Amino acid sequence: MKKVLPYLITAAIGAAIAILIMFAVYRVHTYAPTAENAKNIMKILSDSFFVPGVILSGVGLIIFASNGGAFDMLAFAFIRFFDLLRKDVKGKYKDYYEYRQAKKDRHTKMFFMLAVGLVFIAIAVVFLIVYYNI
């Protein structure tokens, strides 16, 4: 259960975003579920699943880049800058090398966000295919 919980929470957040988008678009356009509006409904479903898919996948990719050290120099610069503004506080890290060695073993898990985001994008693609075939 501990391994499945992040996937479930992420999927629930993505579903909530998708439902919010569906209701917002439905409220604006007020499509009635009839046969002639089926194409528009497929478009709404495709759009509403694509947005959370891109958001979740994007956050997963940013965390992946952060785990690789892409933002370490920027984070170290902010730490050093705020250490300069404080009085009587000695910096925790002497130099960038010490900071990098301290952060080397700390990685955030991100695969669940990337996987759930890609599932949402796949669902959006299915609705898009249905949209173009109606």
Short mmCIF file of C-alpha atoms in Angstrom, two decimals:
data_model
loop_
_atom_site.label_atom_id
_atom_site.label_comp_id
_atom_site.label_asym_id
_atom_site.label_seq_id
_atom_site.Cartn_x
_atom_site.Cartn_y
_atom_site.Cartn_z
CA MET A 1 0.00 0.00 0.00
CA LYS A 2 2.90 2.31 0.75
CA LYS A 3 4.14 2.01 -2.83
CA VAL A 4 0.70 2.53 -4.39
CA LEU A 5 -0.31 5.53 -2.27
CA PRO A 6 1.75 8.17 -4.18
CA TYR A 7 0.24 6.95 -7.45
CA LEU A 8 -3.29 7.14 -6.03
CA ILE A 9 -2.82 10.61 -4.56
CA THR A 10 -1.30 11.92 -7.79
CA ALA A 11 -4.08 10.34 -9.85
CA ALA A 12 -6.71 11.89 -7.55
CA ILE A 13 -5.13 15.33 -7.95
CA GLY A 14 -4.99 14.90 -11.73
CA ALA A 15 -8.61 13.72 -11.80
CA ALA A 16 -9.68 16.71 -9.72
CA ILE A 17 -7.96 19.07 -12.16
CA ALA A 18 -9.57 17.27 -15.11
CA ILE A 19 -13.03 17.45 -13.53
CA LEU A 20 -12.60 21.16 -12.77
CA ILE A 21 -11.68 21.81 -16.39
CA MET A 22 -14.61 19.71 -17.65
CA PHE A 23 -17.12 21.57 -15.52
CA ALA A 24 -15.63 24.97 -16.37
CA VAL A 25 -15.85 24.32 -20.11
CA TYR A 26 -19.29 22.73 -19.78
CA ARG A 27 -20.48 25.79 -17.86
CA VAL A 28 -19.19 28.17 -20.52
CA HIS A 29 -20.51 26.27 -23.54
CA THR A 30 -23.45 24.40 -21.95
CA TYR A 31 -23.29 21.41 -24.27
CA ALA A 32 -26.16 19.01 -23.85
CA PRO A 33 -25.10 15.36 -24.20
CA THR A 34 -26.75 14.69 -27.55
CA ALA A 35 -25.48 12.81 -30.58
CA GLU A 36 -24.63 16.00 -32.49
CA ASN A 37 -22.58 17.33 -29.60
CA ALA A 38 -20.60 14.10 -29.09
CA LYS A 39 -17.67 15.53 -31.06
CA ASN A 40 -17.53 18.60 -28.82
CA ILE A 41 -17.74 16.45 -25.71
CA MET A 42 -14.78 14.34 -26.91
CA LYS A 43 -12.84 17.58 -27.47
CA ILE A 44 -13.62 18.73 -23.93
CA LEU A 45 -12.57 15.36 -22.49
CA SER A 46 -9.36 15.36 -24.49
CA ASP A 47 -8.45 18.87 -23.36
CA SER A 48 -9.37 18.24 -19.75
CA PHE A 49 -7.18 15.11 -19.49
CA PHE A 50 -4.28 16.64 -21.42
CA VAL A 51 -3.79 19.61 -19.06
CA PRO A 52 -3.23 17.63 -15.83
CA GLY A 53 -1.12 15.14 -17.81
CA VAL A 54 1.22 17.88 -18.95
CA ILE A 55 1.32 19.46 -15.49
CA LEU A 56 2.12 16.20 -13.70
CA SER A 57 4.66 15.08 -16.31
CA GLY A 58 6.29 18.52 -16.27
CA VAL A 59 6.65 18.51 -12.49
CA GLY A 60 8.07 14.97 -12.67
CA LEU A 61 10.63 16.08 -15.28
CA ILE A 62 11.62 19.13 -13.20
CA ILE A 63 12.18 16.88 -10.17
CA PHE A 64 14.22 14.54 -12.38
CA ALA A 65 16.39 17.47 -13.48
CA SER A 66 16.74 18.61 -9.88
CA ASN A 67 17.84 15.14 -8.80
CA GLY A 68 20.50 15.30 -11.49
CA GLY A 69 21.87 18.54 -10.04
CA ALA A 70 20.53 21.01 -12.58
CA PHE A 71 19.49 23.56 -9.94
CA ASP A 72 22.22 22.98 -7.34
CA MET A 73 24.28 26.03 -8.25
CA LEU A 74 21.23 28.29 -8.07
CA ALA A 75 20.18 26.84 -4.70
CA PHE A 76 23.70 27.27 -3.33
CA ALA A 77 23.76 30.89 -4.53
CA PHE A 78 20.51 31.62 -2.69
CA ILE A 79 21.80 29.98 0.49
CA ARG A 80 24.99 32.04 0.35
CA PHE A 81 23.07 35.24 -0.40
CA PHE A 82 20.75 34.84 2.58
CA ASP A 83 23.67 33.88 4.81
CA LEU A 84 25.23 37.25 3.94
CA LEU A 85 22.08 39.07 5.06
CA ARG A 86 21.99 37.41 8.47
CA LYS A 87 23.99 38.70 11.37
CA ASP A 88 26.28 36.43 13.38
CA VAL A 89 25.40 33.35 11.35
CA LYS A 90 28.14 31.29 9.87
CA GLY A 91 27.29 29.50 6.63
CA LYS A 92 26.48 25.82 6.82
CA TYR A 93 28.60 25.07 3.76
CA LYS A 94 32.07 26.44 3.18
CA ASP A 95 31.98 26.10 -0.59
CA TYR A 96 29.98 24.61 -3.45
CA TYR A 97 31.83 21.31 -3.27
CA GLU A 98 30.76 20.76 0.35
CA TYR A 99 27.16 21.66 -0.56
CA ARG A 100 27.18 19.27 -3.51
CA GLN A 101 28.57 16.42 -1.40
CA ALA A 102 25.89 16.99 1.26
CA LYS A 103 23.12 16.93 -1.37
CA LYS A 104 24.50 14.00 -3.35
CA ASP A 105 22.52 11.28 -1.58
CA ARG A 106 19.22 13.15 -1.19
CA HIS A 107 16.93 12.41 -4.12
CA THR A 108 13.22 12.97 -4.40
CA LYS A 109 11.14 10.23 -5.96
CA MET A 110 9.46 11.38 -9.15
CA PHE A 111 8.58 8.33 -11.22
CA PHE A 112 5.01 8.18 -9.93
CA MET A 113 4.31 11.74 -11.14
CA LEU A 114 5.78 11.03 -14.54
CA ALA A 115 3.87 7.75 -14.89
CA VAL A 116 0.50 9.20 -13.86
CA GLY A 117 1.04 12.22 -16.10
CA LEU A 118 1.79 9.99 -19.07
CA VAL A 119 -1.36 7.94 -18.36
CA PHE A 120 -3.42 11.14 -18.41
CA ILE A 121 -1.81 12.15 -21.70
CA ALA A 122 -2.56 8.68 -23.13
CA ILE A 123 -6.22 9.03 -22.11
CA ALA A 124 -6.30 12.45 -23.78
CA VAL A 125 -4.86 10.95 -26.97
CA VAL A 126 -7.57 8.26 -26.95
CA PHE A 127 -10.28 10.92 -26.69
CA LEU A 128 -8.54 12.91 -29.45
CA ILE A 129 -8.56 9.89 -31.75
CA VAL A 130 -12.27 9.40 -31.04
CA TYR A 131 -12.82 13.12 -31.68
CA TYR A 132 -11.23 12.93 -35.14
CA ASN A 133 -13.07 9.71 -36.05
CA ILE A 134 -16.56 10.97 -35.23
#
